[in-house]
GROMACS .gro file of C-alpha atoms in nm:
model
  201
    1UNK     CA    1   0.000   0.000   0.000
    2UNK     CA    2   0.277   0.260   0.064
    3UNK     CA    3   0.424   0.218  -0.248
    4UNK     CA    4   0.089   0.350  -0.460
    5UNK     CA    5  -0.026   0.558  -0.144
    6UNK     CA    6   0.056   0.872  -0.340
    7UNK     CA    7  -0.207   0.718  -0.643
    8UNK     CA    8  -0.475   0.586  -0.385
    9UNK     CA    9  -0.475   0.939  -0.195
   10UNK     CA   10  -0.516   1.088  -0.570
   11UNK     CA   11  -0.785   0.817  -0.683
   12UNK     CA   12  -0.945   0.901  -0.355
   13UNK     CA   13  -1.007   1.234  -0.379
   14UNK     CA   14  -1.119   1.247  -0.743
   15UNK     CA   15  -1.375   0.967  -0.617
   16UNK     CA   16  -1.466   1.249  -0.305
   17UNK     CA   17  -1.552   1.485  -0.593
   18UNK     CA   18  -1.720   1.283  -0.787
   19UNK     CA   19  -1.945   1.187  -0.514
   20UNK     CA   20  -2.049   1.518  -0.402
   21UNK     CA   21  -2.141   1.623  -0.752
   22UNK     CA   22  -2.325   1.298  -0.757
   23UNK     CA   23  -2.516   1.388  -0.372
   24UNK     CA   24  -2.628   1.732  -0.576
   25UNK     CA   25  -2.728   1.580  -0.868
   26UNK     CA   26  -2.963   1.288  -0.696
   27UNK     CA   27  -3.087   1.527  -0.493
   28UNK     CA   28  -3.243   1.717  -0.771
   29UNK     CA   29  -3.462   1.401  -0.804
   30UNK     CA   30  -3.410   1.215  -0.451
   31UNK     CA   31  -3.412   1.471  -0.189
   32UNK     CA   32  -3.294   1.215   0.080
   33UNK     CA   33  -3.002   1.218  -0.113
   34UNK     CA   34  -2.918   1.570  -0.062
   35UNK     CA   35  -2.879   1.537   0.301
   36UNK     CA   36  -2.540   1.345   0.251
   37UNK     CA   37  -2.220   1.372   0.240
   38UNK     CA   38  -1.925   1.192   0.033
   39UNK     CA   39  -1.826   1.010   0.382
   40UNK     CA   40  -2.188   0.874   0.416
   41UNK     CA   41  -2.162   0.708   0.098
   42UNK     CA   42  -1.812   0.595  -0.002
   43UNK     CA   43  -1.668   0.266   0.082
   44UNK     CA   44  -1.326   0.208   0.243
   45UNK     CA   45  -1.046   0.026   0.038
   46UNK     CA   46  -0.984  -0.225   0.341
   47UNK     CA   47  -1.145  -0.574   0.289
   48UNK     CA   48  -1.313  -0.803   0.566
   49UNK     CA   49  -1.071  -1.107   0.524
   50UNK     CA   50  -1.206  -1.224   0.865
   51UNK     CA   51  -1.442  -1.501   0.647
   52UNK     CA   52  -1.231  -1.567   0.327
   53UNK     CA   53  -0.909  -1.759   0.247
   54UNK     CA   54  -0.857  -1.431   0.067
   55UNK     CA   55  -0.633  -1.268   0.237
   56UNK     CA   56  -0.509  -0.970   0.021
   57UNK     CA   57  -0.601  -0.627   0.260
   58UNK     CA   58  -0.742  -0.416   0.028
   59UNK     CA   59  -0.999  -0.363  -0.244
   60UNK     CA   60  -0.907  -0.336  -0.612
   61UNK     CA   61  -1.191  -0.118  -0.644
   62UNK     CA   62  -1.385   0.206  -0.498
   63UNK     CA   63  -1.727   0.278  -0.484
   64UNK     CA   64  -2.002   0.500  -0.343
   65UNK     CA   65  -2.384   0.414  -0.231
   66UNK     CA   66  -2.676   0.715  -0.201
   67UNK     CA   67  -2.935   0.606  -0.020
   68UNK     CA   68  -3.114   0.770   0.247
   69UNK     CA   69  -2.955   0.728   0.591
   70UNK     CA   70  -2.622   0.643   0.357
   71UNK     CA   71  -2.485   0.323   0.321
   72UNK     CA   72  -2.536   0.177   0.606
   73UNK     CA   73  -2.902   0.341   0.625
   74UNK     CA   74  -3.060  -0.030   0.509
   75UNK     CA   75  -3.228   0.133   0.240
   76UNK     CA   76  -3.266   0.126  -0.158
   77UNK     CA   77  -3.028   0.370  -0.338
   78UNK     CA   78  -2.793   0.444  -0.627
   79UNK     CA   79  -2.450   0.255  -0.655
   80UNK     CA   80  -2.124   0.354  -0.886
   81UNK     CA   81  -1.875   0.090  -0.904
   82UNK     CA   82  -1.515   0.168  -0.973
   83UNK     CA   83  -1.283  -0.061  -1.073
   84UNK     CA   84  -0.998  -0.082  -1.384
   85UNK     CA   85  -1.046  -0.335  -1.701
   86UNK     CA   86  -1.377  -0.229  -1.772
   87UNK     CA   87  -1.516  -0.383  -1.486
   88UNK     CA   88  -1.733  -0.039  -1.369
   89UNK     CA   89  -2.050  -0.066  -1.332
   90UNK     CA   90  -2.358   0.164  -1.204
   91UNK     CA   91  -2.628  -0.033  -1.005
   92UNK     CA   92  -2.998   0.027  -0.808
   93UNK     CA   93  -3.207  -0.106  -0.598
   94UNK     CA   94  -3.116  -0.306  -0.271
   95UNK     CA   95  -2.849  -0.593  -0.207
   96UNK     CA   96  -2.880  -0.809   0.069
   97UNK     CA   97  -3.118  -0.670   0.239
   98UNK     CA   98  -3.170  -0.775   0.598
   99UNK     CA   99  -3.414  -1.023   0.705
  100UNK     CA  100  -3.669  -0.833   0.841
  101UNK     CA  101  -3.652  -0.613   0.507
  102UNK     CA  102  -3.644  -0.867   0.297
  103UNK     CA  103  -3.989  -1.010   0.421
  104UNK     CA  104  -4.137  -0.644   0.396
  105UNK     CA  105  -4.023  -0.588   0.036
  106UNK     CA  106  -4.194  -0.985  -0.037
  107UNK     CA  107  -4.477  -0.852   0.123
  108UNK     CA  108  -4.501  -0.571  -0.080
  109UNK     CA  109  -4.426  -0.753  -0.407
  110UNK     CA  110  -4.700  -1.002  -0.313
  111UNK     CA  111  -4.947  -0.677  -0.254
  112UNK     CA  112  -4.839  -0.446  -0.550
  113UNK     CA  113  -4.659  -0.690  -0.788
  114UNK     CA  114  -4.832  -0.576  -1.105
  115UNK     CA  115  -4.653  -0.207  -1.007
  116UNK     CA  116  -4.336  -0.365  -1.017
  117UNK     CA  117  -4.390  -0.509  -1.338
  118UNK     CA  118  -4.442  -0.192  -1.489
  119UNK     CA  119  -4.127  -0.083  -1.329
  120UNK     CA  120  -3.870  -0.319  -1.467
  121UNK     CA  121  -4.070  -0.446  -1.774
  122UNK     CA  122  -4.067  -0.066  -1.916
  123UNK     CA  123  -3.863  -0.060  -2.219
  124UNK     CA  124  -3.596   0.244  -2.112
  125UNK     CA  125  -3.528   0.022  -1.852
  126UNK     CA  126  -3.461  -0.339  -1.990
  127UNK     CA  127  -3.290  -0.126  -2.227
  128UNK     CA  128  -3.069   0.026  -1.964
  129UNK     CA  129  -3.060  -0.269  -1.726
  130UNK     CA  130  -3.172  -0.548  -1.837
  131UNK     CA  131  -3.367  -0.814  -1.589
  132UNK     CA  132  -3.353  -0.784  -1.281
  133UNK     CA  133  -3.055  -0.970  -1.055
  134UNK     CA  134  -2.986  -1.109  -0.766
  135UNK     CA  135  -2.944  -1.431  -0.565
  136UNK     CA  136  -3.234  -1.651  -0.584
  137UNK     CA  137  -3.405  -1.904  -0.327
  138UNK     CA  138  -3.429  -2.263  -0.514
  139UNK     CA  139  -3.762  -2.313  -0.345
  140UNK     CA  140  -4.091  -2.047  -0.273
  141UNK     CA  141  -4.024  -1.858   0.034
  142UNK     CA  142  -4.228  -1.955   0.309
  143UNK     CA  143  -4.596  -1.854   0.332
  144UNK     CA  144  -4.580  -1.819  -0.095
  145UNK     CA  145  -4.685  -2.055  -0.331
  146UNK     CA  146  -4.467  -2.166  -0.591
  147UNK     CA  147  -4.764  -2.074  -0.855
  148UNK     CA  148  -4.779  -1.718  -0.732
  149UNK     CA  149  -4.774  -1.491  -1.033
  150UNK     CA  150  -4.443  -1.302  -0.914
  151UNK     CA  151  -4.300  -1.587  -0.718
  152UNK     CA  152  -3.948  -1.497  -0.961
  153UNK     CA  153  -3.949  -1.188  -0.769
  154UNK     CA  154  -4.075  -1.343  -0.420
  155UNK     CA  155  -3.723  -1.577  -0.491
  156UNK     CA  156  -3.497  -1.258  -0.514
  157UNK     CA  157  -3.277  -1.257  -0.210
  158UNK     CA  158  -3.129  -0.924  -0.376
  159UNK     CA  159  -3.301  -0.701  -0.600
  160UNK     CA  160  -3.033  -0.495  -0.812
  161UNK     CA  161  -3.023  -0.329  -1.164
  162UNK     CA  162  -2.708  -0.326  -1.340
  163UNK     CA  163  -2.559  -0.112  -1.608
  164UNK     CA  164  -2.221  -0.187  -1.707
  165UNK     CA  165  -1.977   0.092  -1.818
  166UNK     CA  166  -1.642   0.050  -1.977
  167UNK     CA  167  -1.294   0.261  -1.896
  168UNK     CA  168  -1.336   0.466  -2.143
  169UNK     CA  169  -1.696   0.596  -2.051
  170UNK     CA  170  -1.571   0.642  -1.670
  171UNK     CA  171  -1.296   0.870  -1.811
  172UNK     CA  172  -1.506   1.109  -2.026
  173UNK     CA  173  -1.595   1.430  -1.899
  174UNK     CA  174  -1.947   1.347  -1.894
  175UNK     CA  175  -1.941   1.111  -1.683
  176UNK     CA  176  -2.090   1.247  -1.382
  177UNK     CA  177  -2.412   1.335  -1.656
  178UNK     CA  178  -2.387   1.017  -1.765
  179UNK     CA  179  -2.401   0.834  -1.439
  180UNK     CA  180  -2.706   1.086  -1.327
  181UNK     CA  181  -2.927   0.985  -1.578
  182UNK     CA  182  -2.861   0.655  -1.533
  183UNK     CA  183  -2.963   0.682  -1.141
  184UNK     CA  184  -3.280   0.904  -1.240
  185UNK     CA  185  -3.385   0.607  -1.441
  186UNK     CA  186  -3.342   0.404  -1.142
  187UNK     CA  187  -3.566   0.614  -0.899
  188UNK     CA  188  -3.950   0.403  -0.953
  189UNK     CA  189  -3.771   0.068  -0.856
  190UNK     CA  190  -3.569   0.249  -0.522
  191UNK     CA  191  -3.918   0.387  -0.513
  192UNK     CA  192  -4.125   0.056  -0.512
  193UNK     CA  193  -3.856  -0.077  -0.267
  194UNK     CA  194  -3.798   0.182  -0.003
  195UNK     CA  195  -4.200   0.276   0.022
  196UNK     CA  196  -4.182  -0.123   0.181
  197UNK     CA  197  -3.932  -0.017   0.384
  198UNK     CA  198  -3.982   0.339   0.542
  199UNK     CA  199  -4.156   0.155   0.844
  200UNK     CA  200  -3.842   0.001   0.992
  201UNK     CA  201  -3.698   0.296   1.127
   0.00000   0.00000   0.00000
């Protein structure tokens, strides 16, 4: 780590801008978001090896999440994901949420399904995203039925939308414009997810 210190302490504080123009652009369209700062959303470079035989201490990527009460909040936001060799990405939605969120959010789905149909079936955003992704149960959650008409989305153990970006999109100058209107596209499904949520405070 000393020897690129000088490059992470450089990377770092481009990602510090980057993620306050980001806070005052969501909040044009989130207004949760505009209560943040870069240090509630940006991740530190040090990895938990407590659980893996990977031991290497840090990250070889950065990344910041918006989401109201910040990224540790528990709630759906807006992700940007860093990382060299065109392995960027911009995400949405909500990964791993906890257990007691996760039943709200099937709850919700199994009340308002059809609205979250509209949500990621819309063309913009299977153009943008794709499907839906995340970790899936084999079986039905308990208390659903396996012929439920959203049981795909009762499965979801995560419930992220992904746009990839390449190097050479993260290093043009309209990035950050880029990026926004990628996270505006995102708001229905943080929406849809955080209006099952806003009771667990």
């Amino acid at each position: 780590m000393e020897a690129n210190k000088a490059v992470y302490q450089e990377s770092r504080h481009t990602l510090l801008q980057v993620t306050e123009q980001l806070i005052q652009g969501i909040g044009k369209f989130d207004h949760d978001i505009a209560l943040l700062t870069p240090a509630n959303c940006i991740f530190r470079i040090n990895r938990d090896i407590r659980f893996t035989k990977d031991k290497s201490p840090y990250k070889s990527n950065m990344g910041a999440y918006f989401a109201k009460g910040g990224k540790t909040g528990g709630y759906a936001g807006y992700y940007l994901h860093l990382q060299p060799n065109n392995q960027s990405f911009i995400a949405g939605g909500m990964y791993e949420p906890s257990a007691e969120a996760l039943k709200k959010i099937r709850q919700e789905i199994d009340y308002n399904g059809d609205k979250l149909e509209l949500i990621v079936e819309d063309k913009r955003f299977k153009e943008l995203f794709g499907k839906l992704q995340g970790e899936s149960l084999q079986r039905p959650p308990k208390g659903y039925n396996a012929d439920h008409p959203h049981i795909d989305w009762l499965k979801l153990k995560t419930f992220i939308a992904v746009h990839p970006v390449t190097d050479v999109i993260v290093a043009n100058q309209d990035f950050i414009d880029y990026t926004l209107k990628l996270f505006e596209a995102l708001v229905p499904l943080n929406q849809f997810l955080n209006a099952a949520l806003d009771d667990l405070e």
